[in-house]
Short mmCIF file of C-alpha atoms in Angstrom, two decimals:
data_model
loop_
_atom_site.label_atom_id
_atom_site.label_comp_id
_atom_site.label_asym_id
_atom_site.label_seq_id
_atom_site.Cartn_x
_atom_site.Cartn_y
_atom_site.Cartn_z
CA ALA A 182 91.19 41.57 102.91
CA SER A 183 89.59 43.42 100.02
CA CYS A 184 87.83 45.75 102.32
CA LEU A 185 91.10 46.57 104.17
CA VAL A 186 92.87 47.33 100.83
CA GLY A 187 89.83 49.51 99.78
CA SER A 188 89.93 51.39 103.04
CA GLU A 189 93.60 51.95 102.66
CA MET A 190 93.26 53.35 99.16
CA CYS A 191 90.33 55.59 100.31
CA ILE A 192 92.51 57.00 103.10
CA ARG A 193 95.48 57.55 100.65
CA ASP A 194 93.07 59.41 98.19
CA ARG A 195 91.72 61.68 101.01
CA TYR A 196 95.26 62.43 102.16
CA TYR A 197 96.28 63.19 98.52
CA THR A 198 93.33 65.39 98.01
CA ALA A 199 93.90 67.25 101.28
CA THR A 200 97.62 67.79 100.49
CA LYS A 201 96.68 69.22 97.09
CA CYS A 202 94.19 71.63 98.65
CA TYR A 203 96.72 72.78 101.32
CA THR A 204 99.46 73.28 98.72
CA TRP A 205 96.98 75.43 96.53
CA LEU A 206 95.92 77.56 99.60
CA LEU A 207 99.58 78.22 100.37
CA ARG A 208 100.41 79.28 96.73
CA HIS A 209 97.39 81.49 96.60
CA SER A 210 97.23 82.79 100.24
CA TYR A 211 98.56 86.14 99.39
CA ILE A 212 95.76 86.74 96.86
CA ILE A 213 92.93 85.25 99.09
CA PHE A 214 93.74 87.09 102.30
CA ASN A 215 94.86 90.53 100.66
CA ILE A 216 91.96 91.13 98.42
CA GLY A 217 91.38 94.78 98.56
CA ILE A 218 94.53 95.57 100.49
CA ASN A 219 97.13 95.64 97.78
CA MET A 220 95.04 96.39 94.61
CA PRO A 221 95.08 98.92 91.88
CA ARG A 222 92.54 101.81 91.39
CA ILE A 223 89.11 100.83 90.01
CA SER A 224 89.29 103.75 87.72
CA GLN A 225 91.18 103.30 84.48
CA VAL A 226 93.17 106.53 83.82
CA LYS A 227 91.95 108.65 80.80
CA PRO A 228 94.28 110.07 78.35
CA ALA A 229 95.30 113.73 78.92
CA SER A 230 93.43 114.93 75.90
CA VAL A 231 90.16 113.24 77.11
CA ARG A 232 90.55 114.65 80.65
CA THR A 233 91.34 118.11 79.54
CA GLU A 234 88.55 118.38 77.00
CA GLN A 235 85.97 116.88 79.40
CA ILE A 236 86.81 119.34 82.05
CA ARG A 237 86.83 122.23 79.60
CA GLN A 238 83.42 121.46 78.41
CA ARG A 239 82.08 121.02 81.90
CA MET A 240 83.52 124.42 82.92
CA LEU A 241 81.83 126.11 80.07
CA ALA A 242 78.51 124.61 80.85
CA SER A 243 78.82 125.26 84.66
CA THR A 244 77.24 128.22 86.35
CA ILE A 245 78.34 127.47 89.73
CA MET A 246 81.22 129.49 91.27
CA ASP A 247 83.35 129.05 94.26
CA SER A 248 86.63 130.77 95.44
CA LEU A 249 90.21 129.69 96.32
CA PRO A 250 92.30 131.47 99.00
CA ILE A 251 95.12 132.10 96.57
CA TRP A 252 96.21 131.36 93.03
CA GLU A 253 99.33 132.57 91.25
CA GLY A 254 99.86 135.04 93.93
CA GLU A 255 96.46 136.54 93.85
CA LYS A 256 94.13 136.24 96.85
CA SER A 257 90.48 135.16 96.87
CA VAL A 258 90.29 134.00 93.26
CA GLN A 259 86.97 132.88 91.84
CA CYS A 260 86.85 129.44 90.12
CA LYS A 261 84.35 127.12 88.37
CA VAL A 262 82.69 124.23 90.10
CA ILE A 263 82.07 121.10 87.99
CA LYS A 264 80.84 117.48 88.57
CA ILE A 265 83.36 115.03 87.11
CA PRO A 266 83.79 111.17 86.89
CA LEU A 267 86.48 109.74 89.19
CA ASP A 268 88.23 108.25 86.14
CA HIS A 269 89.01 111.76 84.92
CA LEU A 270 90.96 112.62 88.08
CA LEU A 271 94.63 111.98 88.73
CA PHE A 272 96.27 111.55 92.17
CA ARG A 273 99.06 114.08 92.58
CA LEU A 274 102.36 112.26 92.84
CA THR A 275 104.03 115.22 94.59
CA ASN A 276 101.56 114.99 97.49
CA GLY A 277 103.31 115.95 100.74
CA ARG A 278 101.55 113.39 102.74
CA THR A 279 103.04 110.47 100.95
CA VAL A 280 106.69 111.54 100.43
CA ASP A 281 108.06 109.16 103.00
CA ALA A 282 105.84 106.29 102.03
CA GLN A 283 106.86 106.71 98.42
CA GLU A 284 110.61 106.46 99.45
CA HIS A 285 109.92 103.38 101.32
CA ALA A 286 107.94 101.81 98.55
CA VAL A 287 110.73 102.46 96.14
CA ALA A 288 113.40 100.98 98.61
CA THR A 289 111.43 97.89 99.17
CA LYS A 290 110.17 97.56 95.54
CA VAL A 291 106.54 97.35 96.51
CA THR A 292 104.13 95.51 94.28
CA PHE A 293 100.40 94.87 94.27
CA SER A 294 98.10 92.31 92.74
CA TYR A 295 95.76 92.86 89.92
CA PRO A 296 92.22 91.31 90.05
CA ASP A 297 93.39 88.35 87.95
CA GLY A 298 96.14 87.47 90.38
CA THR A 299 99.10 88.76 88.34
CA GLU A 300 101.73 90.98 90.07
CA SER A 301 102.37 94.69 89.21
CA SER A 302 105.71 95.89 88.33
CA PRO A 303 107.73 96.85 91.50
CA CYS A 304 108.08 100.35 92.57
CA SER A 305 111.18 102.11 91.18
CA VAL A 306 112.60 105.78 91.02
CA ASP A 307 110.40 106.48 87.98
CA THR A 308 107.18 105.32 89.58
CA PHE A 309 106.54 108.57 91.41
CA ASN A 310 108.23 110.91 88.94
CA SER A 311 105.66 113.54 88.00
CA GLU A 312 106.40 113.11 84.36
CA ASN A 313 104.63 109.55 84.82
CA GLU A 314 101.67 111.05 86.64
CA GLY A 315 99.25 110.12 83.89
CA THR A 316 100.33 106.50 83.66
CA GLN A 317 98.14 103.77 85.23
CA ASP A 318 101.05 102.08 87.04
CA SER A 319 102.08 105.29 88.80
CA GLN A 320 98.34 106.09 89.66
CA ASP A 321 97.89 102.57 91.06
CA HIS A 322 100.94 102.63 93.23
CA GLN A 323 100.02 106.15 94.63
CA TYR A 324 96.43 104.93 95.26
CA GLU A 325 97.96 102.14 97.67
CA LEU A 326 99.80 104.73 99.64
CA LEU A 327 96.68 107.00 99.86
CA ILE A 328 94.68 104.20 101.19
CA LYS A 329 97.25 103.52 103.95
CA GLU A 330 97.06 107.27 104.74
CA ALA A 331 93.37 107.04 104.87
CA LYS A 332 93.35 104.21 107.49
CA LYS A 333 95.24 106.41 110.05
CA ALA A 334 92.83 107.99 112.61
CA SER A 335 95.36 110.26 114.40
CA GLY A 336 94.53 113.91 113.90
CA ARG A 337 91.01 113.32 112.60
CA VAL A 338 87.84 114.40 114.42
CA GLY A 339 86.59 111.73 116.67
CA ALA A 340 89.50 109.59 116.18
CA ARG A 341 88.04 107.96 113.05
CA ASN A 342 89.84 107.24 110.01
CA LEU A 343 88.76 108.53 106.65
CA ILE A 344 87.30 105.16 105.49
CA ASP A 345 85.05 104.91 108.67
CA ILE A 346 84.02 108.52 108.12
CA LEU A 347 82.96 108.18 104.64
CA LYS A 348 81.16 104.78 105.44
CA SER A 349 79.12 106.27 108.21
CA ASP A 350 78.66 109.97 107.20
CA GLY A 351 78.79 109.75 103.39
CA TYR A 352 80.53 112.12 101.08
CA GLN A 353 80.02 115.86 101.76
CA ASN A 354 80.32 118.67 99.10
CA THR A 355 81.06 121.25 101.71
CA ASP A 356 84.89 120.95 101.09
CA ARG A 357 85.18 120.38 97.36
CA PRO A 358 88.60 119.03 96.06
CA VAL A 359 90.56 121.34 93.89
CA ILE A 360 91.90 120.18 90.64
CA THR A 361 94.05 121.63 87.71
CA PRO A 362 92.57 121.92 84.25
CA GLU A 363 94.34 118.57 83.51
CA GLY A 364 92.45 116.83 86.21
CA VAL A 365 95.31 116.53 88.80
CA LEU A 366 94.13 116.66 92.31
CA ILE A 367 95.59 119.52 94.38
CA ASN A 368 93.81 118.33 97.50
CA GLY A 369 91.20 115.74 98.28
CA ASN A 370 93.62 112.85 97.00
CA CYS A 371 92.89 110.64 100.11
CA ARG A 372 89.09 111.26 99.74
CA VAL A 373 88.92 110.32 96.20
CA ALA A 374 91.11 107.26 96.94
CA THR A 375 88.85 106.31 99.81
CA ILE A 376 85.79 106.53 97.68
CA GLU A 377 87.26 104.19 95.01
CA HIS A 378 88.41 101.85 97.91
CA LEU A 379 84.89 101.66 99.40
CA LEU A 380 83.31 101.19 95.94
CA HIS A 381 85.87 98.27 95.36
CA LYS A 382 84.51 96.75 98.57
CA ARG A 383 81.06 97.30 97.39
CA SER A 384 80.12 99.54 100.17
CA LEU A 385 77.52 102.17 99.64
CA ILE A 386 78.42 105.84 100.12
CA LYS A 387 75.80 108.39 100.78
CA ASN A 388 75.90 111.11 97.96
CA ILE A 389 77.86 108.86 95.66
CA GLU A 390 76.39 106.79 92.79
CA SER A 391 78.10 103.50 92.82
CA GLN A 392 77.71 102.75 89.05
CA LYS A 393 78.85 106.03 87.77
CA PRO A 394 80.84 107.77 90.63
CA MET A 395 81.13 111.49 90.27
CA ILE A 396 82.10 114.32 92.75
CA GLU A 397 81.94 118.10 92.58
CA VAL A 398 85.46 119.93 92.34
CA LYS A 399 86.73 123.21 92.07
CA VAL A 400 88.92 123.98 89.03
CA VAL A 401 91.70 126.38 89.16
CA PRO A 402 91.11 129.13 86.56
CA THR A 403 94.53 128.74 84.76
CA PRO A 404 97.16 125.90 84.54
CA PRO A 405 99.79 126.33 87.22
CA THR A 406 103.01 128.05 86.05
CA GLY A 407 104.93 126.01 88.49
CA GLU A 408 104.96 123.59 91.36
CA SER A 409 105.26 126.52 93.85
CA THR A 410 101.90 127.80 92.80
CA ILE A 411 100.27 124.43 93.70
CA GLU A 412 102.32 124.13 97.00
CA GLU A 413 101.11 127.65 98.04
CA LEU A 414 97.50 126.81 97.31
CA GLU A 415 97.94 123.47 99.20
CA ARG A 416 99.39 125.32 102.31
CA GLN A 417 96.41 127.85 102.30
CA LEU A 418 93.92 125.03 102.02
CA GLN A 419 95.39 123.20 104.98
CA LEU A 420 95.36 126.25 106.98
CA GLY A 421 91.64 126.56 106.38
CA ASP A 422 90.98 122.97 107.36
#
């Protein structure tokens, strides 16, 4: 009789343990199965003063020149090339590729998970306001939209998405991203986001140092006088792709 009682207790204990484990998995399944899908940038955004000064110093030290198709109405403008850490770069919130995705994210109040499992603040009308471009929250939300864009293969050579291209071919300096003196990416937003995504996945990228990721960029010679200046350059760069 004692053996039967012991067996019943053992079965009950096992059932109780299994139930606890199942309940824990249900509560944490979002985090477990979405690691790397809805996550923030690996780069912590630097203050504007730090970004601007670092870019200014690197421009002064650089002897490498490149050209822009147009800037402030002037064609074939010379500009400096510098090498800069990824955490000194900002994703441009008025990026034409993500306009529709931004509207959807705001309408559905999208969130993402931080590495510690806590939830971000939901998207709102202020998230993608250009005045908040230098905030970590806005950068993290924009990063998510850029990664979704990077996963699209349509329109790319060989029908490969940008993530697969960087994984197999590495990063190429032949088409350097263009930034403002404040570190805002005029183009190359998806490429920079993809680099961060792959580094987060601990993937090795040819020509990118994993511990201190840096890339070469072209810096426009003067701060833009308006959004139309950036849009005109962006159009010309897309025509040249």
